[in-house]
């Protein structure tokens, strides 16, 4: 458990640096460090499927974020209405912590899950589905509805991005050829 | 076919390394996808790795070269095709009885062609995820912000 706590502290430090850094690129790199530590934490908790997916998605997000922050000088302001913002943050933090205290008391403790449904999967999944990766057999056979919903969510997201950022219908400002610095 | 023209994309070193590694990354994504039912991985992770190989090509050679090989209508077509393929696998369960029923032959464990519809679903999800995420990146690259003065 020691290595997990070290990783959690590393992630917290990375998140704080990401918030406090003045430079946007440094903030993006700090977010990437936190994500990579999360991937190692999944590996420590013996979930290699999640570790692979987290690592790969983190790299993709990092590329997109770096490309989005390097090109555009986004105007971001840190001043103004700080009293209202601080008060709102504290009120919501207290409400969240109060609800979390009552909700987390009911959960089974860390590392000792209630093995009611998952025991059935562990015993029967190999002969029922023929797959030896039990995660794959759960998400694509026993719980395939969830995967269909997830695929629908991704499809809707892609359609939304393509519809908002399409070339047709955008206002043409200048037709001059900009140098391609991709 | 002037790959090494200095005006597009990155430097010659990056292009040479890319020409070697992009095929390996694509192959690794296909491996992760096809072995999703015997080892950790699966359609989503494999699809993202395939999308990363496309993005790698695009970052190194510039967007004209990438758009010439994978035009935007083709990306949209494959993305929709993956979604329809996954839904078709779900619908085909009605042959055996109900939605998402796996009526294919289970095969023996630890073999590549086993586990019935899980392998087919992994392939469909990988096509969908790879072309969907590459489409998002393509659209974000093609978008040009006009800064307000």
Tab-separated table of C-alpha atoms in Angstrom, chain A residues 48-49 52-53 56-57 59-60 63-64 67-68 72-73 126-134 136-138 140-141 144-145 147-152 154-155 157-159 161-162 164-167 170 173 178 180 182, chain B residues 7 9 36-41 44-45 48-49 52 55 58-59 62-64 76 79-80 83 86-87 99-100 102 106 109-110 114-115 118 121-122 125 128-129 132-133 135-137 139-146:
chain	number	residue	atom	x	y	z
A	48	UNK	CA	-3.869	-3.939	-16.604
A	49	UNK	CA	-6.828	-3.266	-18.901
A	52	UNK	CA	-3.387	0.396	-20.919
A	53	UNK	CA	-6.503	2.430	-21.687
A	56	UNK	CA	-3.139	5.615	-24.253
A	57	UNK	CA	-5.993	8.054	-23.713
A	59	UNK	CA	-1.214	10.485	-24.518
A	60	UNK	CA	-3.999	11.371	-26.948
A	63	UNK	CA	-1.315	15.774	-27.833
A	64	UNK	CA	-4.666	17.488	-28.362
A	67	UNK	CA	-1.710	21.485	-29.835
A	68	UNK	CA	-4.671	23.485	-28.589
A	72	UNK	CA	-3.871	29.873	-29.368
A	73	UNK	CA	-3.149	32.555	-26.843
A	126	UNK	CA	-14.602	-18.852	-19.009
A	127	UNK	CA	-16.945	-21.698	-19.874
A	128	UNK	CA	-19.917	-19.470	-20.720
A	129	UNK	CA	-18.128	-17.082	-23.084
A	130	UNK	CA	-14.881	-18.832	-24.007
A	131	UNK	CA	-12.855	-15.687	-23.327
A	132	UNK	CA	-9.919	-15.832	-20.943
A	133	UNK	CA	-9.782	-12.066	-20.420
A	134	UNK	CA	-12.621	-11.760	-17.916
A	136	UNK	CA	-13.495	-8.482	-22.034
A	137	UNK	CA	-16.079	-11.146	-21.355
A	138	UNK	CA	-17.924	-8.870	-18.924
A	140	UNK	CA	-18.752	-7.396	-24.305
A	141	UNK	CA	-20.943	-10.308	-23.269
A	144	UNK	CA	-22.827	-5.532	-23.569
A	145	UNK	CA	-25.654	-3.031	-23.172
A	147	UNK	CA	-20.755	-0.973	-24.114
A	148	UNK	CA	-23.477	-0.138	-26.628
A	149	UNK	CA	-24.340	2.929	-24.560
A	150	UNK	CA	-20.673	3.904	-24.356
A	151	UNK	CA	-20.304	3.536	-28.128
A	152	UNK	CA	-23.378	5.728	-28.565
A	154	UNK	CA	-18.636	8.449	-28.276
A	155	UNK	CA	-20.548	8.550	-31.561
A	157	UNK	CA	-19.511	13.311	-29.152
A	158	UNK	CA	-17.794	12.884	-32.527
A	159	UNK	CA	-20.902	14.046	-34.378
A	161	UNK	CA	-17.526	18.101	-32.556
A	162	UNK	CA	-17.745	17.643	-36.333
A	164	UNK	CA	-19.678	22.563	-34.393
A	165	UNK	CA	-16.281	22.821	-36.095
A	166	UNK	CA	-17.296	22.213	-39.674
A	167	UNK	CA	-15.816	24.334	-42.425
A	170	UNK	CA	-18.040	29.490	-40.923
A	173	UNK	CA	-12.407	36.425	-42.806
A	178	UNK	CA	-1.127	31.074	-43.667
A	180	UNK	CA	1.621	25.706	-42.294
A	182	UNK	CA	1.799	21.959	-37.963
B	7	UNK	CA	8.279	23.151	-46.156
B	9	UNK	CA	5.710	18.866	-41.576
B	36	UNK	CA	-8.644	-8.454	-26.541
B	37	UNK	CA	-10.287	-11.685	-25.405
B	38	UNK	CA	-7.129	-13.536	-24.359
B	39	UNK	CA	-4.952	-10.803	-22.851
B	40	UNK	CA	-5.445	-7.321	-21.385
B	41	UNK	CA	-6.452	-4.728	-23.897
B	44	UNK	CA	-11.119	0.675	-27.043
B	45	UNK	CA	-7.412	0.655	-26.154
B	48	UNK	CA	-6.914	4.595	-29.536
B	49	UNK	CA	-3.459	3.211	-30.439
B	52	UNK	CA	-2.403	7.601	-32.382
B	55	UNK	CA	-1.986	11.266	-35.606
B	58	UNK	CA	-0.147	13.676	-39.471
B	59	UNK	CA	2.151	15.466	-37.015
B	62	UNK	CA	1.850	17.737	-42.228
B	63	UNK	CA	-1.851	17.781	-42.758
B	64	UNK	CA	-1.853	17.759	-46.569
B	76	UNK	CA	-16.601	9.838	-41.235
B	79	UNK	CA	-16.559	5.856	-38.017
B	80	UNK	CA	-20.217	5.333	-38.875
B	83	UNK	CA	-20.984	1.920	-35.081
B	86	UNK	CA	-21.327	-3.145	-33.563
B	87	UNK	CA	-25.093	-2.638	-33.669
B	99	UNK	CA	-30.540	-9.005	-28.146
B	100	UNK	CA	-26.752	-9.412	-27.811
B	102	UNK	CA	-23.679	-14.841	-28.421
B	106	UNK	CA	-17.165	-20.619	-28.336
B	109	UNK	CA	-9.769	-20.986	-24.664
B	110	UNK	CA	-6.437	-19.216	-25.307
B	114	UNK	CA	-12.457	-18.209	-29.898
B	115	UNK	CA	-14.943	-16.492	-27.621
B	118	UNK	CA	-16.353	-10.871	-28.430
B	121	UNK	CA	-17.267	-6.739	-31.245
B	122	UNK	CA	-13.671	-5.787	-30.449
B	125	UNK	CA	-15.289	-0.992	-31.580
B	128	UNK	CA	-15.234	3.073	-34.517
B	129	UNK	CA	-12.939	4.447	-31.818
B	132	UNK	CA	-13.779	8.700	-34.405
B	133	UNK	CA	-10.857	10.036	-32.357
B	135	UNK	CA	-11.803	12.598	-36.883
B	136	UNK	CA	-11.927	14.781	-33.773
B	137	UNK	CA	-8.193	15.529	-34.081
B	139	UNK	CA	-11.392	18.671	-37.226
B	140	UNK	CA	-9.480	20.421	-34.443
B	141	UNK	CA	-6.425	20.785	-36.699
B	142	UNK	CA	-8.417	22.102	-39.655
B	143	UNK	CA	-10.127	24.687	-37.470
B	144	UNK	CA	-8.389	28.032	-37.571
B	145	UNK	CA	-9.105	30.467	-34.789
B	146	UNK	CA	-9.329	34.104	-35.715
